[in-house]
mmCIF file of C-alpha atoms and ligand atoms in Angstrom:
data_model
loop_
_atom_site.group_PDB
_atom_site.id
_atom_site.type_symbol
_atom_site.label_atom_id
_atom_site.label_comp_id
_atom_site.label_asym_id
_atom_site.label_seq_id
_atom_site.Cartn_x
_atom_site.Cartn_y
_atom_site.Cartn_z
ATOM 1 C CA MET A 1 114.338 107.882 96.761
ATOM 2 C CA LEU A 2 111.664 105.819 98.478
ATOM 3 C CA TYR A 3 108.178 107.262 98.959
ATOM 4 C CA THR A 4 105.588 105.768 101.289
ATOM 5 C CA ILE A 5 101.905 106.561 101.565
ATOM 6 C CA PRO A 6 99.040 105.031 103.525
ATOM 7 C CA ASP A 7 96.572 103.132 101.322
ATOM 8 C CA TYR A 8 93.812 105.753 101.811
ATOM 9 C CA TYR A 9 96.071 108.577 100.569
ATOM 10 C CA HIS A 10 94.389 108.930 97.173
ATOM 11 C CA GLU A 11 90.874 108.747 98.618
ATOM 12 C CA PHE A 12 91.137 112.337 99.771
ATOM 13 C CA SER A 13 89.830 115.277 97.869
ATOM 14 C CA CYS A 14 89.123 118.654 99.397
ATOM 15 C CA ILE A 15 85.425 119.424 99.850
ATOM 16 C CA ALA A 16 86.200 123.192 99.993
ATOM 17 C CA GLY A 17 83.003 125.189 100.603
ATOM 18 C CA GLU A 18 81.243 122.035 101.903
ATOM 19 C CA CYS A 19 83.825 121.660 104.677
ATOM 20 C CA GLU A 20 82.530 122.317 108.202
ATOM 21 C CA ASP A 21 85.760 124.138 108.960
ATOM 22 C CA THR A 22 88.548 125.625 106.959
ATOM 23 C CA CYS A 23 92.266 125.016 106.883
ATOM 24 C CA CYS A 24 92.848 128.677 106.072
ATOM 25 C CA ALA A 25 92.301 130.058 109.568
ATOM 26 C CA GLY A 26 93.921 129.727 112.945
ATOM 27 C CA TRP A 27 97.557 129.523 111.881
ATOM 28 C CA GLN A 28 99.960 131.601 109.892
ATOM 29 C CA ILE A 29 100.437 130.412 106.330
ATOM 30 C CA VAL A 30 104.015 130.910 105.177
ATOM 31 C CA ALA A 31 104.428 131.185 101.402
ATOM 32 C CA ASP A 32 107.502 129.695 99.745
ATOM 33 C CA GLU A 33 110.007 131.840 97.837
ATOM 34 C CA ALA A 34 108.907 130.616 94.397
ATOM 35 C CA ALA A 35 105.272 131.502 95.100
ATOM 36 C CA LEU A 36 106.193 134.938 96.429
ATOM 37 C CA LYS A 37 108.209 135.594 93.285
ATOM 38 C CA LYS A 38 105.202 134.609 91.175
ATOM 39 C CA TYR A 39 102.873 136.852 93.197
ATOM 40 C CA LYS A 40 105.151 139.844 92.580
ATOM 41 C CA LYS A 41 104.741 139.368 88.831
ATOM 42 C CA VAL A 42 100.931 139.153 88.830
ATOM 43 C CA THR A 43 99.228 141.845 86.791
ATOM 44 C CA GLY A 44 95.554 142.666 86.295
ATOM 45 C CA SER A 45 92.703 143.202 88.694
ATOM 46 C CA PHE A 46 93.975 140.838 91.403
ATOM 47 C CA LYS A 47 97.349 142.589 91.684
ATOM 48 C CA LYS A 48 96.170 145.131 94.244
ATOM 49 C CA ARG A 49 94.580 142.483 96.460
ATOM 50 C CA LEU A 50 97.770 140.423 96.383
ATOM 51 C CA ARG A 51 99.921 143.419 97.279
ATOM 52 C CA ARG A 52 97.913 144.326 100.343
ATOM 53 C CA SER A 53 97.163 140.752 101.576
ATOM 54 C CA ILE A 54 100.728 139.562 101.917
ATOM 55 C CA ASN A 55 103.225 140.446 104.581
ATOM 56 C CA TRP A 56 106.151 140.640 102.174
ATOM 57 C CA LYS A 57 108.746 140.989 104.888
ATOM 58 C CA GLU A 58 107.663 137.818 106.667
ATOM 59 C CA GLY A 59 106.542 136.006 103.521
ATOM 60 C CA THR A 60 103.169 135.221 105.126
ATOM 61 C CA PHE A 61 99.535 135.761 104.199
ATOM 62 C CA LYS A 62 97.913 138.410 106.357
ATOM 63 C CA GLN A 63 94.977 137.484 108.600
ATOM 64 C CA ASP A 64 91.892 139.273 109.866
ATOM 65 C CA LYS A 65 91.107 139.623 113.571
ATOM 66 C CA ASN A 66 89.594 136.102 113.581
ATOM 67 C CA LYS A 67 92.861 134.727 112.224
ATOM 68 C CA ARG A 68 91.273 133.987 108.842
ATOM 69 C CA CYS A 69 93.563 134.163 105.822
ATOM 70 C CA ALA A 70 93.208 137.423 103.880
ATOM 71 C CA PHE A 71 92.280 135.449 100.735
ATOM 72 C CA LEU A 72 89.516 133.440 102.408
ATOM 73 C CA ASN A 73 86.024 134.699 101.587
ATOM 74 C CA ASP A 74 82.789 134.383 103.561
ATOM 75 C CA GLU A 75 81.899 131.135 101.759
ATOM 76 C CA ASN A 76 85.179 129.668 102.999
ATOM 77 C CA LEU A 77 86.568 129.656 99.475
ATOM 78 C CA CYS A 78 89.955 130.978 98.455
ATOM 79 C CA ASP A 79 89.773 134.129 96.306
ATOM 80 C CA MET A 80 93.290 133.592 95.027
ATOM 81 C CA TYR A 81 92.328 130.134 93.762
ATOM 82 C CA THR A 82 89.251 131.597 92.070
ATOM 83 C CA ALA A 83 91.111 134.506 90.488
ATOM 84 C CA LEU A 84 94.431 132.893 89.527
ATOM 85 C CA GLY A 85 93.760 129.136 89.527
ATOM 86 C CA GLU A 86 95.142 126.181 91.487
ATOM 87 C CA LYS A 87 98.688 126.663 90.191
ATOM 88 C CA SER A 88 98.924 130.015 91.937
ATOM 89 C CA LEU A 89 98.734 128.449 95.404
ATOM 90 C CA CYS A 90 101.855 128.419 97.551
ATOM 91 C CA ARG A 91 103.399 125.066 98.512
ATOM 92 C CA THR A 92 101.728 124.981 101.941
ATOM 93 C CA CYS A 93 98.247 125.459 100.487
ATOM 94 C CA LYS A 94 98.868 123.022 97.646
ATOM 95 C CA MET A 95 100.170 120.376 100.024
ATOM 96 C CA TYR A 96 97.700 120.520 102.915
ATOM 97 C CA PRO A 97 96.471 118.148 104.323
ATOM 98 C CA ARG A 98 99.365 116.137 102.912
ATOM 99 C CA HIS A 99 102.207 115.900 105.376
ATOM 100 C CA VAL A 100 105.771 114.768 104.661
ATOM 101 C CA GLU A 101 108.355 113.400 107.067
ATOM 102 C CA GLU A 102 111.826 113.622 105.556
ATOM 103 C CA PHE A 103 114.659 111.149 105.998
ATOM 104 C CA GLU A 104 117.745 110.497 103.920
ATOM 105 C CA ASP A 105 116.530 109.072 100.593
ATOM 106 C CA VAL A 106 113.032 108.623 102.027
ATOM 107 C CA ARG A 107 109.857 110.689 102.016
ATOM 108 C CA GLU A 108 107.071 109.378 104.222
ATOM 109 C CA MET A 109 103.845 110.998 103.136
ATOM 110 C CA THR A 110 100.611 110.973 105.002
ATOM 111 C CA LEU A 111 97.362 112.891 105.312
ATOM 112 C CA SER A 112 96.840 114.961 108.423
ATOM 113 C CA VAL A 113 93.720 114.152 110.467
ATOM 114 C CA SER A 114 93.561 117.863 111.316
ATOM 115 C CA CYS A 115 91.469 118.042 108.132
ATOM 116 C CA PRO A 116 87.925 116.849 108.958
ATOM 117 C CA GLU A 117 87.619 115.086 105.618
ATOM 118 C CA VAL A 118 90.782 113.064 106.307
ATOM 119 C CA ALA A 119 89.568 112.272 109.841
ATOM 120 C CA ARG A 120 86.320 111.052 108.264
ATOM 121 C CA ILE A 121 88.193 108.774 105.838
ATOM 122 C CA LEU A 122 90.476 107.318 108.515
ATOM 123 C CA LEU A 123 87.771 106.806 111.140
ATOM 124 C CA GLY A 124 85.468 105.227 108.586
ATOM 125 C CA LYS A 125 88.095 102.748 107.484
ATOM 126 C CA LYS A 126 87.407 99.233 108.710
ATOM 127 C CA GLU A 127 90.386 97.387 107.243
ATOM 128 C CA PRO A 128 93.847 97.757 108.793
ATOM 129 C CA VAL A 129 95.826 100.499 107.068
ATOM 130 C CA ARG A 130 98.512 99.288 104.680
ATOM 131 C CA PHE A 131 101.470 101.337 103.548
ATOM 132 C CA LEU A 132 102.462 101.513 99.885
ATOM 133 C CA THR A 133 105.913 102.337 98.581
ATOM 134 C CA TYR A 134 107.248 103.829 95.346
ATOM 135 C CA GLU A 135 110.814 104.408 94.246
ATOM 136 C CA SER A 136 112.492 107.011 92.057
ATOM 137 C CA ASN A 137 116.088 107.301 90.852
ATOM 138 C CA LYS A 138 116.664 110.467 92.864
ATOM 139 C CA GLU A 139 119.357 110.174 95.532
ATOM 140 C CA GLU A 140 120.413 112.415 98.375
ATOM 141 C CA GLU A 141 122.804 112.429 101.288
ATOM 142 C CA TYR A 142 122.314 114.072 104.659
ATOM 143 C CA ASP A 143 125.324 115.342 106.586
ATOM 144 C CA ASP A 144 124.271 114.007 109.917
ATOM 145 C CA PHE A 145 122.005 111.003 109.550
ATOM 146 C CA ASP A 146 122.244 107.525 111.034
ATOM 147 C CA PRO A 147 120.848 105.169 108.363
ATOM 148 C CA PHE A 148 121.434 102.133 110.566
ATOM 149 C CA LEU A 149 119.356 103.500 113.445
ATOM 150 C CA TYR A 150 116.700 104.636 110.953
ATOM 151 C CA SER A 151 116.453 101.147 109.458
ATOM 152 C CA LYS A 152 116.048 99.651 112.945
ATOM 153 C CA LEU A 153 113.334 102.187 113.762
ATOM 154 C CA VAL A 154 111.545 101.316 110.518
ATOM 155 C CA ASP A 155 111.704 97.619 111.496
ATOM 156 C CA ALA A 156 110.442 98.447 115.008
ATOM 157 C CA ARG A 157 107.585 100.495 113.619
ATOM 158 C CA LYS A 158 106.576 97.652 111.316
ATOM 159 C CA VAL A 159 106.524 95.210 114.265
ATOM 160 C CA MET A 160 104.516 97.675 116.392
ATOM 161 C CA ILE A 161 101.988 98.371 113.630
ATOM 162 C CA ASP A 162 101.558 94.622 112.988
ATOM 163 C CA ILE A 163 100.840 94.145 116.702
ATOM 164 C CA LEU A 164 98.414 97.076 116.812
ATOM 165 C CA GLN A 165 96.553 95.607 113.837
ATOM 166 C CA ASP A 166 96.348 92.101 115.289
ATOM 167 C CA ARG A 167 92.661 92.184 116.190
ATOM 168 C CA SER A 168 92.772 88.724 117.737
ATOM 169 C CA LYS A 169 94.290 90.483 120.775
ATOM 170 C CA LYS A 170 92.510 92.969 123.026
ATOM 171 C CA LEU A 171 93.433 96.586 122.359
ATOM 172 C CA ASP A 172 94.868 97.040 125.859
ATOM 173 C CA LEU A 173 97.232 94.130 125.315
ATOM 174 C CA ARG A 174 98.279 95.439 121.890
ATOM 175 C CA VAL A 175 99.069 98.854 123.384
ATOM 176 C CA GLY A 176 100.901 97.226 126.321
ATOM 177 C CA LEU A 177 103.049 95.186 123.914
ATOM 178 C CA VAL A 178 103.875 98.212 121.796
ATOM 179 C CA LEU A 179 104.821 100.282 124.855
ATOM 180 C CA ALA A 180 106.930 97.376 126.165
ATOM 181 C CA ILE A 181 108.790 97.147 122.834
ATOM 182 C CA ALA A 182 109.353 100.922 122.772
ATOM 183 C CA HIS A 183 110.570 100.777 126.371
ATOM 184 C CA ASP A 184 113.162 98.046 125.644
ATOM 185 C CA LEU A 185 114.161 99.804 122.446
ATOM 186 C CA GLN A 186 114.734 103.029 124.327
ATOM 187 C CA VAL A 187 117.080 101.274 126.770
ATOM 188 C CA ARG A 188 119.144 99.998 123.842
ATOM 189 C CA ILE A 189 119.214 103.376 122.096
ATOM 190 C CA LYS A 190 120.404 105.041 125.321
ATOM 191 C CA ARG A 191 123.241 102.577 125.751
ATOM 192 C CA GLU A 192 124.034 102.770 122.024
ATOM 193 C CA ASP A 193 123.431 99.067 121.588
ATOM 194 C CA ILE A 194 121.553 99.317 118.305
ATOM 195 C CA PHE A 195 122.725 95.889 117.120
ATOM 196 C CA SER A 196 120.694 94.110 119.810
ATOM 197 C CA ILE A 197 117.414 95.806 118.824
ATOM 198 C CA ASP A 198 116.380 92.775 116.757
ATOM 199 C CA ASN A 199 116.307 90.710 119.969
ATOM 200 C CA VAL A 200 113.513 92.980 121.247
ATOM 201 C CA PHE A 201 111.296 92.199 118.242
ATOM 202 C CA GLU A 202 111.914 88.464 118.578
ATOM 203 C CA LYS A 203 111.251 88.540 122.307
ATOM 204 C CA TYR A 204 107.852 90.239 122.047
ATOM 205 C CA GLN A 205 106.600 87.878 119.416
ATOM 206 C CA THR A 206 106.900 84.816 121.658
ATOM 207 C CA GLU A 207 103.842 83.475 123.483
ATOM 208 C CA LYS A 208 105.786 83.685 126.747
ATOM 209 C CA ALA A 209 106.420 87.430 126.386
ATOM 210 C CA ILE A 210 102.845 88.112 125.311
ATOM 211 C CA GLN A 211 101.611 86.257 128.400
ATOM 212 C CA PHE A 212 104.100 88.174 130.549
ATOM 213 C CA VAL A 213 102.804 91.516 129.301
ATOM 214 C CA GLU A 214 99.195 90.403 129.684
ATOM 215 C CA ASP A 215 99.812 89.348 133.294
ATOM 216 C CA LYS A 216 101.690 92.545 134.039
ATOM 217 C CA LEU A 217 99.019 94.907 132.734
ATOM 218 C CA THR A 218 97.545 96.556 135.758
ATOM 219 C CA GLU A 219 93.795 96.934 136.018
ATOM 220 C CA ASP A 220 94.211 100.058 138.171
ATOM 221 C CA GLU A 221 92.508 103.011 136.606
ATOM 222 C CA ASP A 222 95.053 105.768 136.963
ATOM 223 C CA TYR A 223 92.810 108.729 137.599
ATOM 224 C CA ALA A 224 95.762 110.901 138.646
ATOM 225 C CA PHE A 225 97.612 110.093 135.414
ATOM 226 C CA ILE A 226 94.598 110.780 133.205
ATOM 227 C CA THR A 227 93.805 114.119 134.854
ATOM 228 C CA LYS A 228 97.470 115.103 134.652
ATOM 229 C CA MET A 229 97.542 114.364 130.928
ATOM 230 C CA TYR A 230 94.355 116.353 130.527
ATOM 231 C CA GLN A 231 95.689 119.352 132.409
ATOM 232 C CA ASN A 232 98.870 119.309 130.351
ATOM 233 C CA GLN A 233 96.720 120.457 127.423
ATOM 234 C CA TYR A 234 96.444 123.900 129.016
ATOM 235 C CA LEU A 235 100.232 124.313 128.799
ATOM 236 C CA MET A 236 100.123 124.204 125.027
ATOM 237 C CA GLU A 237 100.081 127.115 122.632
ATOM 238 C CA ARG A 238 96.446 127.669 121.551
ATOM 239 C CA LEU A 239 95.818 127.787 117.813
ATOM 240 C CA ARG A 240 92.090 128.376 117.984
ATOM 241 C CA ASP A 241 90.418 130.668 120.504
ATOM 242 C CA ASP A 242 87.591 128.199 121.085
ATOM 243 C CA TRP A 243 89.917 125.379 122.152
ATOM 244 C CA GLU A 244 90.453 126.410 125.794
ATOM 245 C CA PRO A 245 86.734 126.989 126.550
ATOM 246 C CA TYR A 246 86.081 123.630 124.917
ATOM 247 C CA LEU A 247 88.662 121.906 127.147
ATOM 248 C CA LEU A 248 87.300 123.628 130.248
ATOM 249 C CA GLU A 249 83.750 122.568 129.522
ATOM 250 C CA ALA A 250 84.807 118.950 128.918
ATOM 251 C CA GLU A 251 86.962 119.002 132.060
ATOM 252 C CA LYS A 252 84.017 119.994 134.201
ATOM 253 C CA LEU A 253 81.827 117.299 132.691
ATOM 254 C CA LEU A 254 84.471 114.630 133.218
ATOM 255 C CA TYR A 255 86.266 115.440 136.437
ATOM 256 C CA GLY A 256 84.084 117.984 138.248
ATOM 257 C CA HIS A 257 86.259 120.235 140.361
ATOM 258 C CA LEU A 258 89.848 119.449 139.471
ATOM 259 C CA LYS A 259 91.220 122.450 141.314
ATOM 260 C CA THR A 260 89.430 121.840 144.606
ATOM 261 C CA THR A 261 91.464 120.960 147.681
ATOM 262 C CA ASP A 262 88.437 119.595 149.497
ATOM 263 C CA GLU A 263 89.089 115.873 149.857
ATOM 264 C CA LYS A 264 85.430 114.899 150.058
ATOM 265 C CA THR A 265 84.638 116.671 146.780
ATOM 266 C CA GLN A 266 87.731 115.116 145.165
ATOM 267 C CA ALA A 267 86.626 111.625 146.232
ATOM 268 C CA GLU A 268 83.064 112.193 144.972
ATOM 269 C CA ASP A 269 84.304 113.531 141.633
ATOM 270 C CA LYS A 270 86.598 110.568 141.187
ATOM 271 C CA GLU A 271 83.847 108.091 142.051
ATOM 272 C CA ARG A 272 81.462 109.731 139.594
ATOM 273 C CA TYR A 273 84.119 109.713 136.888
ATOM 274 C CA MET A 274 84.764 105.984 137.408
ATOM 275 C CA GLU A 275 81.071 105.182 137.215
ATOM 276 C CA GLN A 276 80.610 107.288 134.090
ATOM 277 C CA LYS A 277 83.655 105.744 132.478
ATOM 278 C CA GLN A 278 82.316 102.265 133.008
ATOM 279 C CA GLN A 279 78.913 103.246 131.629
ATOM 280 C CA PHE A 280 80.578 104.915 128.673
ATOM 281 C CA HIS A 281 82.558 101.755 127.871
ATOM 282 C CA GLU A 282 79.398 99.692 128.036
ATOM 283 C CA TRP A 283 77.634 102.186 125.786
ATOM 284 C CA LEU A 284 80.515 102.129 123.293
ATOM 285 C CA LYS A 285 80.510 98.346 123.140
ATOM 286 C CA GLU A 286 76.795 98.302 122.421
ATOM 287 C CA HIS A 287 76.294 101.356 120.205
ATOM 288 C CA MET A 288 79.685 102.061 118.641
ATOM 289 C CA PRO A 289 81.498 98.716 118.615
ATOM 290 C CA GLU A 290 83.852 99.969 115.899
ATOM 291 C CA TYR A 291 85.488 102.322 118.411
ATOM 292 C CA GLU A 292 88.400 99.921 118.999
ATOM 293 C CA ILE A 293 89.102 99.900 115.253
ATOM 294 C CA GLN A 294 89.083 103.702 115.274
ATOM 295 C CA TYR A 295 91.539 103.774 118.196
ATOM 296 C CA GLU A 296 93.736 101.309 116.310
ATOM 297 C CA GLN A 297 93.678 103.521 113.194
ATOM 298 C CA LEU A 298 94.602 106.575 115.265
ATOM 299 C CA LEU A 299 97.425 104.777 117.075
ATOM 300 C CA VAL A 300 98.789 103.571 113.746
ATOM 301 C CA TYR A 301 98.428 107.110 112.379
ATOM 302 C CA PHE A 302 100.435 108.725 115.198
ATOM 303 C CA ILE A 303 103.095 106.000 115.311
ATOM 304 C CA SER A 304 103.527 105.822 111.536
ATOM 305 C CA THR A 305 103.881 109.601 111.350
ATOM 306 C CA TYR A 306 106.172 110.371 114.272
ATOM 307 C CA PHE A 307 107.990 107.272 115.496
ATOM 308 C CA CYS A 308 110.893 107.273 113.030
ATOM 309 C CA GLY A 309 111.633 110.905 113.948
ATOM 310 C CA ALA A 310 113.505 109.253 116.836
ATOM 311 C CA VAL A 311 116.404 108.950 114.393
ATOM 312 C CA TYR A 312 116.998 112.673 115.015
ATOM 313 C CA ASP A 313 116.587 112.784 118.804
ATOM 314 C CA GLY A 314 116.779 109.196 120.067
ATOM 315 C CA GLU A 315 113.397 109.556 121.813
ATOM 316 C CA ALA A 316 111.545 106.431 120.727
ATOM 317 C CA TYR A 317 109.493 105.805 123.870
ATOM 318 C CA VAL A 318 107.991 109.271 124.194
ATOM 319 C CA LYS A 319 106.774 109.086 120.599
ATOM 320 C CA VAL A 320 104.863 105.894 121.311
ATOM 321 C CA GLN A 321 103.608 107.364 124.577
ATOM 322 C CA MET A 322 102.459 110.471 122.701
ATOM 323 C CA ALA A 323 100.401 108.222 120.406
ATOM 324 C CA ALA A 324 98.857 106.353 123.355
ATOM 325 C CA VAL A 325 98.150 109.549 125.304
ATOM 326 C CA SER A 326 96.679 111.318 122.264
ATOM 327 C CA VAL A 327 94.183 108.500 121.804
ATOM 328 C CA LEU A 328 93.508 108.557 125.550
ATOM 329 C CA LEU A 329 92.727 112.294 125.390
ATOM 330 C CA ILE A 330 90.512 111.787 122.349
ATOM 331 C CA HIS A 331 88.743 109.070 124.334
ATOM 332 C CA GLU A 332 88.235 111.470 127.244
ATOM 333 C CA LEU A 333 86.848 114.165 124.937
ATOM 334 C CA MET A 334 84.511 111.596 123.390
ATOM 335 C CA MET A 335 83.257 110.707 126.847
ATOM 336 C CA ALA A 336 82.690 114.373 127.686
ATOM 337 C CA ARG A 337 80.681 114.820 124.455
ATOM 338 C CA TRP A 338 78.675 111.693 125.301
ATOM 339 C CA ILE A 339 77.864 113.102 128.757
ATOM 340 C CA LYS A 340 76.973 116.493 127.275
ATOM 341 C CA ASN A 341 74.715 114.882 124.645
ATOM 342 C CA GLU A 342 72.935 112.864 127.335
ATOM 343 C CA GLU A 343 74.528 109.557 126.454
ATOM 344 C CA VAL A 344 74.599 109.889 122.702
ATOM 345 C CA LEU A 345 77.671 110.025 120.497
ATOM 346 C CA GLU A 346 77.635 110.124 116.704
ATOM 347 C CA GLN A 347 80.411 109.319 114.278
ATOM 348 C CA GLU A 348 80.503 113.012 113.324
ATOM 349 C CA ASP A 349 81.219 113.883 116.984
ATOM 350 C CA VAL A 350 84.286 111.648 116.855
ATOM 351 C CA VAL A 351 85.414 113.263 113.574
ATOM 352 C CA ASP A 352 84.984 116.695 115.148
ATOM 353 C CA ILE A 353 86.995 115.768 118.256
ATOM 354 C CA VAL A 354 89.811 114.106 116.306
ATOM 355 C CA TYR A 355 90.381 116.909 113.811
ATOM 356 C CA ARG A 356 90.221 119.629 116.466
ATOM 357 C CA TYR A 357 92.606 117.780 118.780
ATOM 358 C CA SER A 358 94.992 117.146 115.901
ATOM 359 C CA ARG A 359 94.943 120.808 114.819
ATOM 360 C CA GLU A 360 96.009 122.006 118.224
ATOM 361 C CA LEU A 361 98.756 119.440 118.580
ATOM 362 C CA GLU A 362 100.032 118.784 115.093
ATOM 363 C CA HIS A 363 99.870 122.247 113.598
ATOM 364 C CA SER A 364 102.279 123.684 116.065
ATOM 365 C CA ASP A 365 105.909 122.601 116.319
ATOM 366 C CA PRO A 366 106.156 124.153 119.812
ATOM 367 C CA ASN A 367 103.175 121.999 120.860
ATOM 368 C CA LEU A 368 104.658 118.825 119.407
ATOM 369 C CA ASN A 369 107.956 119.547 121.164
ATOM 370 C CA LEU A 370 106.225 120.398 124.431
ATOM 371 C CA MET A 371 104.109 117.269 124.228
ATOM 372 C CA GLU A 372 107.255 115.142 123.961
ATOM 373 C CA LYS A 373 108.819 117.038 126.847
ATOM 374 C CA LEU A 374 105.724 116.439 128.972
ATOM 375 C CA MET A 375 105.754 112.749 128.034
ATOM 376 C CA ARG A 376 109.325 112.561 129.344
ATOM 377 C CA ARG A 377 108.309 114.333 132.553
ATOM 378 C CA ASP A 378 105.145 112.282 133.132
ATOM 379 C CA MET A 379 106.296 108.897 131.953
ATOM 380 C CA LEU A 380 103.556 106.353 131.326
ATOM 381 C CA PRO A 381 104.666 102.963 132.706
ATOM 382 C CA TRP A 382 104.451 100.472 129.823
ATOM 383 C CA PHE A 383 102.368 98.050 131.921
ATOM 384 C CA LYS A 384 99.604 100.574 132.677
ATOM 385 C CA LYS A 385 96.288 99.852 130.946
ATOM 386 C CA VAL A 386 95.605 102.968 128.943
ATOM 387 C CA TYR A 387 91.942 102.772 127.895
HETATM 388 S S1 LIG B 1 90.150 121.323 106.065
HETATM 389 FE FE1 LIG B 1 90.387 119.712 104.483
HETATM 390 S S2 LIG B 1 88.372 119.515 103.464
HETATM 391 FE FE2 LIG B 1 88.376 121.430 104.705
HETATM 392 S S3 LIG B 1 88.948 123.032 103.244
HETATM 393 FE FE3 LIG B 1 90.860 122.348 104.204
HETATM 394 S S4 LIG B 1 91.669 120.656 102.930
HETATM 395 FE FE4 LIG B 1 89.540 121.032 102.300
#
């Protein structure tokens, strides 16, 4: 079995009561069978609390009306941990924010940026992320797995990550190249021509192809595309009650009156958005020049986590588009915060935006599936400048 981790994996440790949020609220925690068995055997003073705080039929921890776990106290500490120790935690609680993608004979482990402390580590990282591998003697076989396609996807992901981390190129060009590779890859997957995938990697590493993509990238700001992507967020399942009001407030700050049919108002809103966007970019370059590195880290995060899942559904392009659009939406939310804060944006604002965005998207399988569906519906042309 091969295990991979990003190089910052061991930097994480939970800051518990110091955390500005908690991972024990907002979603249903499902306990594994082994933990439930253990809980049934607990004796002593905590027994009663355990009995009444677990939905035994569903195997989940009960929640209060604010969707806080029944074991979470007012100091945001876990009473079960305090009473019974770390070993008592169920697999979900022990694992979070560690996330595992499973493939035949491979476990790709990462840390979820839905945890603010992980977001802080990733966004503070200046060097390109490297991935480390370990092997064990364990072997397994899946019934329905295409190891050949998986190996090609792994190769493609490596090429895409290398391009994204090539800081001698502008970020727009790096994203354009990665989308172009994913686009050509998708064509080959659809026509079941997996053998020719290597040609795609070779092609996009030539100077000629890089120049071609650079020339093709359109300068047109696609206001309609951006607002569409933004509005798609309202179609998602909401994990936190404060997420929709937050989106609505940011929407107003960014785009004014999105629902108006008055053409004059629409034109004024668009013009103001364009002006603000330009000012925001200038501000970023001057006051937060590391923002391009942060976008790179986030793109690498989304692509390294989700891209190889295409081995199960053949949808390589939408996974790369999801990465690009997620960073675009984070960028939009950063701009809204900057407008709200009267042209100030702190690193902690970016951490806050990233972890909250990630929670809504990544902690819900229906949302991840819907996001991919929406990416298929609203395809981003590979030659469109994203940021
Ligand atoms: S969100 Fe992260 S830092 Fe905060 S309590 Fe959970 S694991 Fe710890």
